[in-house]
Coordinates of C-alpha atoms in Angstrom, one line a residue:
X5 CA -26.3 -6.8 -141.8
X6 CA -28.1 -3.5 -141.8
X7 CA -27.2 -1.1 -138.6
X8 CA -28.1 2.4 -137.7
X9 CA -25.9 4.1 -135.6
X10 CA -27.2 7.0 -132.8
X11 CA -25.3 9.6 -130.7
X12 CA -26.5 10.9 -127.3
X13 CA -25.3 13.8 -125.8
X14 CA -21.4 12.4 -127.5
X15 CA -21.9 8.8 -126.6
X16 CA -22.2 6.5 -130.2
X17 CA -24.2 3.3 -130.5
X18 CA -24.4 0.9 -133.1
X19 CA -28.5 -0.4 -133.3
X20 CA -29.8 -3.9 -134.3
X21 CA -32.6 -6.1 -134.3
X22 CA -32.3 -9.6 -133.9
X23 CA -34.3 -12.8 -133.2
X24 CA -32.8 -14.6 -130.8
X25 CA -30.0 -14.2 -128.3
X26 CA -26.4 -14.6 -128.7
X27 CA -22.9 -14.0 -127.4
X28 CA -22.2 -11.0 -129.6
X29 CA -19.0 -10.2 -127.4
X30 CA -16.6 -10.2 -130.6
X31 CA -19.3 -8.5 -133.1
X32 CA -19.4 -5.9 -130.8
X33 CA -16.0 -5.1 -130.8
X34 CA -15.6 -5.3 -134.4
X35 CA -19.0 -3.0 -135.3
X36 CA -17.4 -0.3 -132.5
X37 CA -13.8 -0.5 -133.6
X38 CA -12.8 3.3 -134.4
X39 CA -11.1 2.3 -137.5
X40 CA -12.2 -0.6 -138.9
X41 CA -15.9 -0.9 -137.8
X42 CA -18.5 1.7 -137.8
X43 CA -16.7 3.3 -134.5
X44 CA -19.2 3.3 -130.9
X45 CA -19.3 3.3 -127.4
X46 CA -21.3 0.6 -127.8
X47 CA -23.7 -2.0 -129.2
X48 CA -27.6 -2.2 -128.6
X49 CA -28.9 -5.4 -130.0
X50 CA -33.1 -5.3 -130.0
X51 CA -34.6 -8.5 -129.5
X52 CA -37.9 -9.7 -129.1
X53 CA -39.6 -10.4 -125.8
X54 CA -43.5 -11.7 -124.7
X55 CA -44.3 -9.2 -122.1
X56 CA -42.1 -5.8 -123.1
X57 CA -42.3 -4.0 -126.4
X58 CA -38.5 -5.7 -126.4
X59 CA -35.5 -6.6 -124.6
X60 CA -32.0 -5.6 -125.3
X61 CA -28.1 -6.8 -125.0
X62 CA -25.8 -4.2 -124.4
X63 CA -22.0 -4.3 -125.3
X64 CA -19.7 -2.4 -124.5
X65 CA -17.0 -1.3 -127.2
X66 CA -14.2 -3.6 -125.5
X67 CA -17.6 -6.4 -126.1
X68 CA -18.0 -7.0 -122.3
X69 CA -21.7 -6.5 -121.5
X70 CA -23.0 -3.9 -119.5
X71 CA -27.1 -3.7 -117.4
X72 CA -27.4 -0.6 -118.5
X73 CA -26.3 2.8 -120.1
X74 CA -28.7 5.9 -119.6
X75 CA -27.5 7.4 -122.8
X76 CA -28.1 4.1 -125.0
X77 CA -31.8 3.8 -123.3
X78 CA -32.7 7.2 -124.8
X79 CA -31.2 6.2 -128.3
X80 CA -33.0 2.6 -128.2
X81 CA -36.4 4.1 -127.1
X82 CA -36.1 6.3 -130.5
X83 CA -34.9 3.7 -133.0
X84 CA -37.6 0.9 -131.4
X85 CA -39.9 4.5 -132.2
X86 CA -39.1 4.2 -135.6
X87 CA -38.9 0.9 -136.5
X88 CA -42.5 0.3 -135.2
X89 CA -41.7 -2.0 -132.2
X90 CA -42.3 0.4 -129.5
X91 CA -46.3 1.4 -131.3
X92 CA -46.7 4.7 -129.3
X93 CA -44.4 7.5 -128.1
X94 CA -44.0 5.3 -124.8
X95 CA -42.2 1.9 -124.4
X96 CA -40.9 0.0 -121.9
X97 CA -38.1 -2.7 -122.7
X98 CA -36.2 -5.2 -120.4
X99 CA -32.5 -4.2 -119.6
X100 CA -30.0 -6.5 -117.0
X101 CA -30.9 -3.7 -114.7
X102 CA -34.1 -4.1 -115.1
X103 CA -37.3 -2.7 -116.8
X104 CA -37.0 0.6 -118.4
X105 CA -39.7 2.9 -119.4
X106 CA -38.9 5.8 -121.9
X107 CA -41.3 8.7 -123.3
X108 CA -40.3 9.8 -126.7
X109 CA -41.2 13.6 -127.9
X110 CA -39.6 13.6 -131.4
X111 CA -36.4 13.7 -131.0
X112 CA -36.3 14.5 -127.6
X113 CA -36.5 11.3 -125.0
X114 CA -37.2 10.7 -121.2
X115 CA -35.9 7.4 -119.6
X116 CA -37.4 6.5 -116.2
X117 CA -34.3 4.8 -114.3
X118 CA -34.0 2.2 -112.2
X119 CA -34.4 2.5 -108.9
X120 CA -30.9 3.5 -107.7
X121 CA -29.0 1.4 -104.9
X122 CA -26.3 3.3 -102.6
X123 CA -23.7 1.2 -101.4
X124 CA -21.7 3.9 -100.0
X125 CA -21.5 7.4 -98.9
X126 CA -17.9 7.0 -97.5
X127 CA -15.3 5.9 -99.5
X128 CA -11.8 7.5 -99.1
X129 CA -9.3 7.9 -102.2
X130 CA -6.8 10.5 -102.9
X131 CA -7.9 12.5 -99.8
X132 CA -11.5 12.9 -101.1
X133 CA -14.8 11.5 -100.0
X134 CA -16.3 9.2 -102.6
X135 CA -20.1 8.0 -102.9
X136 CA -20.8 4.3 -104.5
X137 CA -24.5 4.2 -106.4
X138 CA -25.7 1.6 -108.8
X139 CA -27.9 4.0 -111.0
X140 CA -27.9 0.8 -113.4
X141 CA -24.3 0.4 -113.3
X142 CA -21.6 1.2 -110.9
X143 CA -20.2 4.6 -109.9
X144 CA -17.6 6.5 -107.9
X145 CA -18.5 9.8 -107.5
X146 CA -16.7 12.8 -106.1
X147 CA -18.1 16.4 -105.6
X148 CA -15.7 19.0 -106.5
X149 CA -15.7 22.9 -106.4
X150 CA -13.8 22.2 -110.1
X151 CA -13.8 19.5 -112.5
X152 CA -11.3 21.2 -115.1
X153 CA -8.3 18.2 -113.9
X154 CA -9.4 14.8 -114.2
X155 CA -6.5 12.5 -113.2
X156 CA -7.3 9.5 -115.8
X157 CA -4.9 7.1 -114.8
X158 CA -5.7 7.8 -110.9
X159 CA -9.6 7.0 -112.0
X160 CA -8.2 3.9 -114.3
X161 CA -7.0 2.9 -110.5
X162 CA -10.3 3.5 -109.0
X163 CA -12.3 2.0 -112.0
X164 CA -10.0 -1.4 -111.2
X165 CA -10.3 -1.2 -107.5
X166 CA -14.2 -0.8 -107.0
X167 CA -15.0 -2.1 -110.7
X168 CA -17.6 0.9 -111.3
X169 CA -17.2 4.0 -113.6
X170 CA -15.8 7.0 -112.2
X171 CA -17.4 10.5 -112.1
X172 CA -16.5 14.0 -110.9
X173 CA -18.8 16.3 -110.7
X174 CA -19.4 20.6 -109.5
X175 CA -22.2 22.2 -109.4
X176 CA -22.3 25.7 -110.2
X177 CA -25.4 27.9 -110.2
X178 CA -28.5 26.2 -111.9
X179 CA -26.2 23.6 -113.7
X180 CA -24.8 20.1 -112.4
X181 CA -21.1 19.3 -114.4
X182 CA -20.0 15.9 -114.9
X183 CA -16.9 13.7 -116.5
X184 CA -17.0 9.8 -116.1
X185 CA -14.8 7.5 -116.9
X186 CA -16.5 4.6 -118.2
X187 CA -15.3 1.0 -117.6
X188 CA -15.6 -0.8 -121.0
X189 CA -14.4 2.3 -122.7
X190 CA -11.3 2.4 -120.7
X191 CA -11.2 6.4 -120.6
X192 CA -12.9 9.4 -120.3
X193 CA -16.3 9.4 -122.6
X194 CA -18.4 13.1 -124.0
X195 CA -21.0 11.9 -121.7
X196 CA -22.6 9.2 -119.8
X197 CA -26.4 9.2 -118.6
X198 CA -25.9 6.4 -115.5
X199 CA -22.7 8.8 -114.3
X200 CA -24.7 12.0 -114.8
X201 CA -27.6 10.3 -112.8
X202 CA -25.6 9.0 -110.3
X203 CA -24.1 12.3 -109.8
X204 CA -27.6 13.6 -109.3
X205 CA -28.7 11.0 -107.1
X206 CA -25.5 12.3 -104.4
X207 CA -26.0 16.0 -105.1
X208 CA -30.0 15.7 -104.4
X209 CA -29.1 13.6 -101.3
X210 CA -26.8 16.4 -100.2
X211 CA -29.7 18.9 -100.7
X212 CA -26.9 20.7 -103.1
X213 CA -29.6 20.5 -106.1
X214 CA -33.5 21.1 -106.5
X215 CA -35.7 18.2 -107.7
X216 CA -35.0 19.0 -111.5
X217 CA -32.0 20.0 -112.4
X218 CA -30.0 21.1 -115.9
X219 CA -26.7 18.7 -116.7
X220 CA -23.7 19.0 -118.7
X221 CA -21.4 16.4 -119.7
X222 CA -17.9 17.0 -121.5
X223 CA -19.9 16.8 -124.8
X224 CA -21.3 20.2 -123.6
X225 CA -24.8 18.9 -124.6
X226 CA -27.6 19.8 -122.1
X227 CA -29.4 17.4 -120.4
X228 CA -31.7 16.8 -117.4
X229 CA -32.1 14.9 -114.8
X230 CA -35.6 15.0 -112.0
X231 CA -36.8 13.0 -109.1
X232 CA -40.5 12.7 -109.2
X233 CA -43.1 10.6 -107.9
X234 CA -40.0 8.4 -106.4
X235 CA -38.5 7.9 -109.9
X236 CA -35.4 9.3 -111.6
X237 CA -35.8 10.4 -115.0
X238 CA -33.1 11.6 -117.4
X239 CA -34.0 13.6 -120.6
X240 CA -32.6 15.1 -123.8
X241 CA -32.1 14.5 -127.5
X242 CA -31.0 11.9 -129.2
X243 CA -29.3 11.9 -133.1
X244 CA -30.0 9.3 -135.5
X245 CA -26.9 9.5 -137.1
X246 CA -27.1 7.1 -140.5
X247 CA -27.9 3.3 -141.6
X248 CA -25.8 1.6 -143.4
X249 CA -25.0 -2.3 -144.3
X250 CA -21.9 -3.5 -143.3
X251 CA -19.7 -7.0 -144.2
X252 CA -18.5 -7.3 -140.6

């Protein structure tokens, strides 16, 4: 089995093509096993479709399957680039969020998101006021005037009790800060593009941040995310890290 993996802005994937669809719960686990895989966050598996360039499966490492991942729909748009399935530098591909459209700029790429859906704007945990978005997946989101303590095992809680990622997030001149902690992972990740949109998504709603704005995850990579012409888009570059076979 030949695999490339990808890193964007700190989160790892492990790439495929295949030909038909599968439960590839276990495979994924194995491929993104630190230690005895190729180590990922997760597993992008490319497979053909009759009206998009091409559809995906997306595994988290743990192998449960997630709609979406911001980060991974940069990375996928590149590698579909390259490997001739996506036939210009645009290409739109069928997620279980839904249909995403990405621009790719060499190495830099543009996603258009989903349309976001807010189920909440007032949650209550650990005397803070918590947003709930679907930016493609599920978030918790609390605005902080500092992110430099992250309570993991209070947002392990969280995760368990609203079954979303969590995200804190400042914002502190012309730069948005975020830390997630992504379900499937089980802990804090360098960066997550769904949590750093989400995160957007409140800030923008709270008027605290223009229409474009410049976005740092714990990975320290920048990043951006817009609103324009009704769409969210998030931007920045992706790393094609190596290909390899593998026995697994």
């Amino acid at each position: 089995m030949t695999v490339t993996k990808y890193s964007a802005s700190g989160n790892d994937f492990v790439m495929m093509i295949a030909q038909e669809k599968a439960d590839r719960s276990e495979l994924a686990k194995k491929l993104c096993h630190r230690q005895n895989g190729v180590g990922a966050d997760g597993l992008v598996v490319v497979l053909p479709h009759p009206e998009y360039d091409f559809e995906w499966e997306f595994y988290n490492s743990d192998g449960s399957v997630a709609d979406m991942c911001g980060n991974a729909s940069r990375a996928v748009a590149h590698f579909a680039h390259e490997k001739g399935i996506a036939k210009n530098n645009k290409t739109e591909f069928l997620t279980g969020a839904g249909v995403i459209r990405a621009t790719i700029n060499g190495v830099y790429v543009v996603s258009d998101m989903v349309p976001p859906d807010i189920i909440s704007e007032e949650i209550e945990e650990y005397g803070e006021k918590w947003w709930l978005i679907n930016s493609g997946v599920p978030h918790l989101i609390a605005l902080r005037d500092d992110i430099e303590d992250f309570n993991i095992e209070e947002a392990r809680v969280l995760r368990h009790k609203y079954n979303a990622n969590v995200d804190i997030c400042t914002v502190k001149e012309d730069t948005l800060y975020v830390r997630t902690y992504e379900r499937g992972v089980e802990d804090e990740t360098l960066a997550c593009g769904t949590g750093m949109v989400a995160c957007f998504i409140r800030c923008h709603k709270e008027g605290r941040v223009p229409d474009k704005m410049k976005v740092l995850p714990t990975s320290g990579e920048e990043l951006y995310v817009s609103y324009e012409e009704g769409v969210y888009r998030f931007g920045g570059k992706v790393t094609k890290t190596f290909i390899a076979e593998t026995l697994i």
